[in-house]
Amino acid sequence: MSAAVGDRLDELADILVGQGHCDQRTIERARRVAADTAQRLDAVLIQLGLVSERGLADGYARLLGLPVAAANRYPDQEPLLADRLGAEFLRHARAVPVAEEAGSIVLAMVDPLDTFTPAAVGIATGRQVRLEVAVPIELEAALNRLYPESGEAASDADTGETALEDDTERLKDLASEAPVIRLVNQLITRAVETKASDIHIEPFEDRLRVRYRYDGVLHEAETPPRHLAAAITSRIKIMARLDIAERRMPQDGRIKLAVRGQDVDFRVSTIPSLHGETVVLRILDRTAVTFDFARLGLSAPLIQKFRSALDLPNGIVLVTGPTGSGKTTTLYTGLLALNAISRKIVTVEDPIEYQLHGINQIQVRSQIGLSFASLLRSILRQDPDVIMVGEIRDGETAQIAVQAALTGHLVLSTLHTNSAAAAVTRLRDMGVEDYLLTAVLRGVMAQRLVRRLCPDCRQAAPAPPELVDRFGLNARTTVRPIRLYHAVGCPACRQTGYRGRAAVAEFLDMDAEVERMIFARADHASIERAAVAAGMQTMFEAGVDAALAGETTLEEVSRSIRADA
């Protein structure tokens, strides 16, 4: 590395610190690693996850006075100057020509400090070269799209894939090669940077599909080469300390990585499918999760009811809803509100999603007999004040939870039901007697997550009379004319019109009338009607209020709530 490049890297480090992409301590750590490994400082920052790819690109742009190439800057179908610039050269240089302007070539490069590549492109094309800074994940996607593997090469790779899968050592070697490592790191980094909640990697006969889940909805990403499917899966398995030789059985594991300078956990699940193993990585970024009732989107009256239930010395408080409705986040928020030196709090979870300081968390391990029920029995001997059971799945767990509540413990848990009132009938179906339900149940909150409208691009318009009549909007607001907001789409929300999610919920109070109906073995619909008559706001009504407040849309409320209600 020349002295001139070294000086520019020092300037780059100062810019990254000044822009808030990292701190001086991070730079010093990276310098030590760079000196030990004889690598460039910027390469070390990316490899260790100390700076995001986009953050580094912004730093290059500021350093050199260059623009950052936007994702839509790359050609859609046909590569530019394919007769002059070979795919192998561009892949090695990590560069893509993106435009021909005024007799010059615009070249997007991951490493704009590389002076050889622009000079080589200029000689090959006979034109001047102007540079733009590329974000690696976007440039790699463009390379894969514009310069796919040839049919013969792909066929050879597919033919060899079976042999690779029979040879674990060769597969391990392939997964350890730099291109595969870089590709997997890019998939993970992009997901974290764009605030995805999951990464889905799915092999099919003709392609490998990668999708990210944003705000509960899956979006397809750029497709990696199909012949790398086994290598990508093996790389993720190695990172999660799973058995790469076992491809017939499902496996679960965890990965802990530094991304954007923050430690992020990933829950990994692999399942064999027709054309290979499907892999799902659940992103558990503590910095992206807020354990605060108001920030979750819950209304003030509902928060007060839930807090009042949590303040009781004993009993069962439930949060219900389908998978992915934010039940665990709500329970964690409640636990942190209860966390104090004077209370012993124990959780039994499968899996433990986030580590909570000062709270004893226990992982269920069914394969060795550590089930919810067996762990609950053991926990009761340690005399905790508050117990959180990740989920009441069966009658045995329900019975032990009831006994724990009867003996003076506060028990928090979740159930998979569509409404708060349905929790009563679900527990009844599990064998809990009605007199025990009324004795221990302190309250049930049912919730869903709706996508929040992007505040940068949402637009308001007068509500159509049909919607006003259909949803009874006149009775829900005094504002005239009634206006509803609509999703539009902008770069800040990835053109979806939505950014983030909010919880909408209902809370079932165990008042005298509800208890009377439980004793009368009323069904959940009758119990819900009685609760509404006593003042309970249903989830759908809470969603409509959120739409009137401009937080979401009626379409989103109907999609997320009414379909389940």
GROMACS .gro file of C-alpha atoms in nm, residues 272-532:
model
  261
  272PRO     CA    1  -3.476  -2.984   0.387
  273SER     CA    2  -3.689  -2.919   0.080
  274LEU     CA    3  -3.719  -3.067  -0.269
  275HIS     CA    4  -3.427  -2.877  -0.422
  276GLY     CA    5  -3.204  -2.828  -0.117
  277GLU     CA    6  -3.227  -2.676   0.227
  278THR     CA    7  -3.436  -2.365   0.292
  279VAL     CA    8  -3.278  -2.130   0.542
  280VAL     CA    9  -3.447  -1.859   0.749
  281LEU     CA   10  -3.251  -1.612   0.960
  282ARG     CA   11  -3.455  -1.420   1.216
  283ILE     CA   12  -3.280  -1.091   1.296
  284LEU     CA   13  -3.282  -1.007   1.665
  285ASP     CA   14  -3.137  -0.656   1.678
  286ARG     CA   15  -3.182  -0.521   2.030
  287THR     CA   16  -3.095  -0.170   1.910
  288ALA     CA   17  -3.389  -0.181   1.665
  289VAL     CA   18  -3.643  -0.292   1.930
  290THR     CA   19  -3.796  -0.051   2.180
  291PHE     CA   20  -3.936  -0.199   2.499
  292ASP     CA   21  -4.170   0.090   2.569
  293PHE     CA   22  -4.550   0.067   2.571
  294ALA     CA   23  -4.609   0.407   2.410
  295ARG     CA   24  -4.352   0.343   2.135
  296LEU     CA   25  -4.524   0.012   2.059
  297GLY     CA   26  -4.830   0.214   1.957
  298LEU     CA   27  -5.064   0.106   2.238
  299SER     CA   28  -5.319   0.361   2.358
  300ALA     CA   29  -5.283   0.526   2.697
  301PRO     CA   30  -5.603   0.372   2.847
  302LEU     CA   31  -5.498   0.023   2.737
  303ILE     CA   32  -5.145   0.070   2.876
  304GLN     CA   33  -5.298   0.171   3.210
  305LYS     CA   34  -5.517  -0.141   3.219
  306PHE     CA   35  -5.224  -0.368   3.134
  307ARG     CA   36  -4.999  -0.202   3.395
  308SER     CA   37  -5.273  -0.238   3.658
  309ALA     CA   38  -5.290  -0.611   3.587
  310LEU     CA   39  -4.911  -0.639   3.613
  311ASP     CA   40  -4.914  -0.458   3.948
  312LEU     CA   41  -5.126  -0.733   4.105
  313PRO     CA   42  -4.935  -0.966   4.342
  314ASN     CA   43  -5.057  -1.289   4.180
  315GLY     CA   44  -5.266  -1.433   3.898
  316ILE     CA   45  -5.226  -1.489   3.524
  317VAL     CA   46  -5.196  -1.213   3.264
  318LEU     CA   47  -5.209  -1.326   2.902
  319VAL     CA   48  -5.115  -1.170   2.569
  320THR     CA   49  -5.272  -1.339   2.267
  321GLY     CA   50  -5.243  -1.321   1.893
  322PRO     CA   51  -5.102  -1.513   1.596
  323THR     CA   52  -4.732  -1.572   1.531
  324GLY     CA   53  -4.552  -1.246   1.458
  325SER     CA   54  -4.802  -1.020   1.633
  326GLY     CA   55  -4.553  -0.880   1.884
  327LYS     CA   56  -4.668  -1.080   2.188
  328THR     CA   57  -4.316  -1.147   2.317
  329THR     CA   58  -4.211  -0.783   2.278
  330THR     CA   59  -4.514  -0.674   2.480
  331LEU     CA   60  -4.435  -0.927   2.754
  332TYR     CA   61  -4.069  -0.819   2.761
  333THR     CA   62  -4.184  -0.459   2.800
  334GLY     CA   63  -4.403  -0.561   3.092
  335LEU     CA   64  -4.121  -0.760   3.251
  336LEU     CA   65  -3.879  -0.469   3.231
  337ALA     CA   66  -4.141  -0.248   3.398
  338LEU     CA   67  -4.157  -0.504   3.682
  339ASN     CA   68  -3.781  -0.559   3.704
  340ALA     CA   69  -3.651  -0.447   4.043
  341ILE     CA   70  -3.407  -0.561   4.311
  342SER     CA   71  -3.703  -0.660   4.529
  343ARG     CA   72  -3.848  -0.904   4.271
  344LYS     CA   73  -3.714  -1.233   4.140
  345ILE     CA   74  -3.824  -1.274   3.781
  346VAL     CA   75  -3.776  -1.597   3.585
  347THR     CA   76  -3.869  -1.666   3.224
  348VAL     CA   77  -3.909  -1.997   3.040
  349GLU     CA   78  -3.879  -1.940   2.667
  350ASP     CA   79  -3.846  -2.129   2.341
  351PRO     CA   80  -3.638  -1.965   2.210
  352ILE     CA   81  -3.492  -1.678   2.414
  353GLU     CA   82  -3.522  -1.390   2.169
  354TYR     CA   83  -3.361  -1.104   2.361
  355GLN     CA   84  -3.143  -1.108   2.671
  356LEU     CA   85  -3.291  -0.894   2.949
  357HIS     CA   86  -3.054  -0.754   3.211
  358GLY     CA   87  -3.136  -0.863   3.566
  359ILE     CA   88  -3.390  -1.129   3.464
  360ASN     CA   89  -3.326  -1.506   3.484
  361GLN     CA   90  -3.403  -1.651   3.141
  362ILE     CA   91  -3.421  -2.027   3.078
  363GLN     CA   92  -3.421  -2.197   2.738
  364VAL     CA   93  -3.660  -2.487   2.677
  365ARG     CA   94  -3.477  -2.797   2.547
  366SER     CA   95  -3.738  -3.057   2.458
  367GLN     CA   96  -3.480  -3.303   2.324
  368ILE     CA   97  -3.345  -3.360   2.677
  369GLY     CA   98  -3.680  -3.337   2.855
  370LEU     CA   99  -3.668  -2.968   2.951
  371SER     CA  100  -4.023  -2.875   2.850
  372PHE     CA  101  -4.229  -2.578   2.964
  373ALA     CA  102  -4.409  -2.798   3.217
  374SER     CA  103  -4.101  -2.964   3.368
  375LEU     CA  104  -3.914  -2.632   3.394
  376LEU     CA  105  -4.216  -2.465   3.558
  377ARG     CA  106  -4.221  -2.731   3.830
  378SER     CA  107  -3.852  -2.673   3.905
  379ILE     CA  108  -3.883  -2.294   3.895
  380LEU     CA  109  -4.158  -2.294   4.157
  381ARG     CA  110  -3.910  -2.447   4.404
  382GLN     CA  111  -3.691  -2.136   4.369
  383ASP     CA  112  -3.972  -1.909   4.494
  384PRO     CA  113  -3.983  -1.646   4.216
  385ASP     CA  114  -4.217  -1.347   4.236
  386VAL     CA  115  -4.289  -1.325   3.862
  387ILE     CA  116  -4.278  -1.606   3.606
  388MET     CA  117  -4.301  -1.558   3.231
  389VAL     CA  118  -4.392  -1.866   3.030
  390GLY     CA  119  -4.315  -1.812   2.663
  391GLU     CA  120  -4.631  -1.990   2.553
  392ILE     CA  121  -4.900  -2.208   2.710
  393ARG     CA  122  -4.912  -2.488   2.454
  394ASP     CA  123  -5.079  -2.777   2.634
  395GLY     CA  124  -5.301  -2.871   2.926
  396GLU     CA  125  -5.011  -2.973   3.150
  397THR     CA  126  -4.842  -2.632   3.118
  398ALA     CA  127  -5.177  -2.458   3.170
  399GLN     CA  128  -5.247  -2.653   3.489
  400ILE     CA  129  -4.903  -2.578   3.638
  401ALA     CA  130  -4.938  -2.208   3.546
  402VAL     CA  131  -5.274  -2.201   3.727
  403GLN     CA  132  -5.121  -2.369   4.034
  404ALA     CA  133  -4.837  -2.117   4.032
  405ALA     CA  134  -5.087  -1.831   4.024
  406LEU     CA  135  -5.292  -1.986   4.305
  407THR     CA  136  -4.982  -2.013   4.524
  408GLY     CA  137  -4.901  -1.643   4.507
  409HIS     CA  138  -4.703  -1.595   4.186
  410LEU     CA  139  -4.769  -1.353   3.900
  411VAL     CA  140  -4.760  -1.551   3.575
  412LEU     CA  141  -4.728  -1.387   3.233
  413SER     CA  142  -4.772  -1.588   2.917
  414THR     CA  143  -4.901  -1.599   2.560
  415LEU     CA  144  -5.168  -1.794   2.375
  416HIS     CA  145  -5.246  -1.831   2.006
  417THR     CA  146  -5.603  -1.703   1.988
  418ASN     CA  147  -5.775  -1.453   1.760
  419SER     CA  148  -5.928  -1.239   2.035
  420ALA     CA  149  -5.898  -1.172   2.406
  421ALA     CA  150  -6.225  -1.347   2.486
  422ALA     CA  151  -6.118  -1.658   2.293
  423ALA     CA  152  -5.840  -1.711   2.550
  424VAL     CA  153  -6.106  -1.818   2.800
  425THR     CA  154  -6.240  -2.091   2.574
  426ARG     CA  155  -5.888  -2.201   2.478
  427LEU     CA  156  -5.789  -2.251   2.841
  428ARG     CA  157  -6.119  -2.428   2.901
  429ASP     CA  158  -6.040  -2.663   2.610
  430MET     CA  159  -5.703  -2.734   2.772
  431GLY     CA  160  -5.881  -2.864   3.078
  432VAL     CA  161  -5.873  -2.562   3.311
  433GLU     CA  162  -6.196  -2.556   3.516
  434ASP     CA  163  -6.416  -2.246   3.505
  435TYR     CA  164  -6.384  -2.181   3.878
  436LEU     CA  165  -6.004  -2.180   3.842
  437LEU     CA  166  -6.021  -1.941   3.547
  438THR     CA  167  -6.215  -1.687   3.747
  439ALA     CA  168  -5.981  -1.734   4.042
  440VAL     CA  169  -5.652  -1.672   3.860
  441LEU     CA  170  -5.716  -1.482   3.535
  442ARG     CA  171  -5.642  -1.110   3.584
  443GLY     CA  172  -5.665  -0.985   3.228
  444VAL     CA  173  -5.612  -1.078   2.863
  445MET     CA  174  -5.467  -0.854   2.595
  446ALA     CA  175  -5.506  -0.951   2.230
  447GLN     CA  176  -5.300  -0.764   1.974
  448ARG     CA  177  -5.196  -0.737   1.610
  449LEU     CA  178  -4.928  -0.538   1.432
  450VAL     CA  179  -5.026  -0.297   1.157
  451ARG     CA  180  -4.781  -0.122   0.928
  452ARG     CA  181  -4.724   0.244   1.007
  453LEU     CA  182  -4.760   0.493   0.725
  454CYS     CA  183  -4.433   0.653   0.620
  455PRO     CA  184  -4.442   1.008   0.766
  456ASP     CA  185  -4.234   1.140   0.475
  457CYS     CA  186  -4.473   1.052   0.194
  458ARG     CA  187  -4.820   0.976   0.335
  459GLN     CA  188  -5.103   1.179   0.181
  460ALA     CA  189  -5.440   1.275   0.328
  461ALA     CA  190  -5.764   1.283   0.133
  462PRO     CA  191  -6.133   1.321   0.224
  463ALA     CA  192  -6.282   0.987   0.329
  464PRO     CA  193  -6.527   0.845   0.072
  465PRO     CA  194  -6.887   0.842   0.202
  466GLU     CA  195  -6.900   0.465   0.153
  467LEU     CA  196  -6.612   0.413   0.396
  468VAL     CA  197  -6.757   0.662   0.643
  469ASP     CA  198  -7.081   0.463   0.654
  470ARG     CA  199  -6.920   0.119   0.645
  471PHE     CA  200  -6.685   0.181   0.937
  472GLY     CA  201  -6.903   0.427   1.131
  473LEU     CA  202  -6.639   0.699   1.114
  474ASN     CA  203  -6.882   0.980   1.202
  475ALA     CA  204  -6.921   0.835   1.551
  476ARG     CA  205  -6.546   0.788   1.600
  477THR     CA  206  -6.422   1.142   1.538
  478THR     CA  207  -6.547   1.499   1.568
  479VAL     CA  208  -6.312   1.629   1.299
  480ARG     CA  209  -6.488   1.746   0.984
  481PRO     CA  210  -6.437   1.677   0.705
  482ILE     CA  211  -6.318   1.327   0.789
  483ARG     CA  212  -5.980   1.263   0.628
  484LEU     CA  213  -5.790   0.937   0.581
  485TYR     CA  214  -5.424   0.896   0.492
  486HIS     CA  215  -5.295   0.684   0.206
  487ALA     CA  216  -4.963   0.511   0.131
  488VAL     CA  217  -4.760   0.667  -0.150
  489GLY     CA  218  -4.399   0.545  -0.145
  490CYS     CA  219  -4.059   0.713  -0.133
  491PRO     CA  220  -3.693   0.612  -0.092
  492ALA     CA  221  -3.721   0.636   0.289
  493CYS     CA  222  -3.978   0.353   0.293
  494ARG     CA  223  -3.842   0.151  -0.004
  495GLN     CA  224  -4.137   0.274  -0.212
  496THR     CA  225  -4.384   0.075   0.001
  497GLY     CA  226  -4.555   0.372   0.169
  498TYR     CA  227  -4.505   0.211   0.512
  499ARG     CA  228  -4.223   0.233   0.766
  500GLY     CA  229  -4.231   0.037   1.091
  501ARG     CA  230  -4.523  -0.125   1.268
  502ALA     CA  231  -4.752  -0.037   1.556
  503ALA     CA  232  -4.953  -0.259   1.789
  504VAL     CA  233  -5.330  -0.232   1.807
  505ALA     CA  234  -5.491  -0.422   2.090
  506GLU     CA  235  -5.792  -0.494   2.309
  507PHE     CA  236  -5.790  -0.571   2.680
  508LEU     CA  237  -6.040  -0.801   2.849
  509ASP     CA  238  -6.101  -0.701   3.212
  510MET     CA  239  -6.217  -0.979   3.440
  511ASP     CA  240  -6.512  -0.790   3.584
  512ALA     CA  241  -6.813  -0.943   3.760
  513GLU     CA  242  -7.018  -0.984   3.440
  514VAL     CA  243  -6.736  -1.159   3.254
  515GLU     CA  244  -6.679  -1.391   3.549
  516ARG     CA  245  -7.051  -1.468   3.560
  517MET     CA  246  -7.047  -1.560   3.192
  518ILE     CA  247  -6.742  -1.784   3.240
  519PHE     CA  248  -6.928  -1.971   3.515
  520ALA     CA  249  -7.224  -2.001   3.277
  521ARG     CA  250  -6.988  -2.159   3.020
  522ALA     CA  251  -7.067  -1.887   2.765
  523ASP     CA  252  -6.876  -1.898   2.435
  524HIS     CA  253  -6.616  -1.637   2.344
  525ALA     CA  254  -6.855  -1.433   2.130
  526SER     CA  255  -7.094  -1.387   2.422
  527ILE     CA  256  -6.806  -1.298   2.656
  528GLU     CA  257  -6.679  -1.041   2.403
  529ARG     CA  258  -7.023  -0.881   2.369
  530ALA     CA  259  -7.046  -0.848   2.746
  531ALA     CA  260  -6.699  -0.690   2.761
  532VAL     CA  261  -6.784  -0.444   2.483
   0.00000   0.00000   0.00000
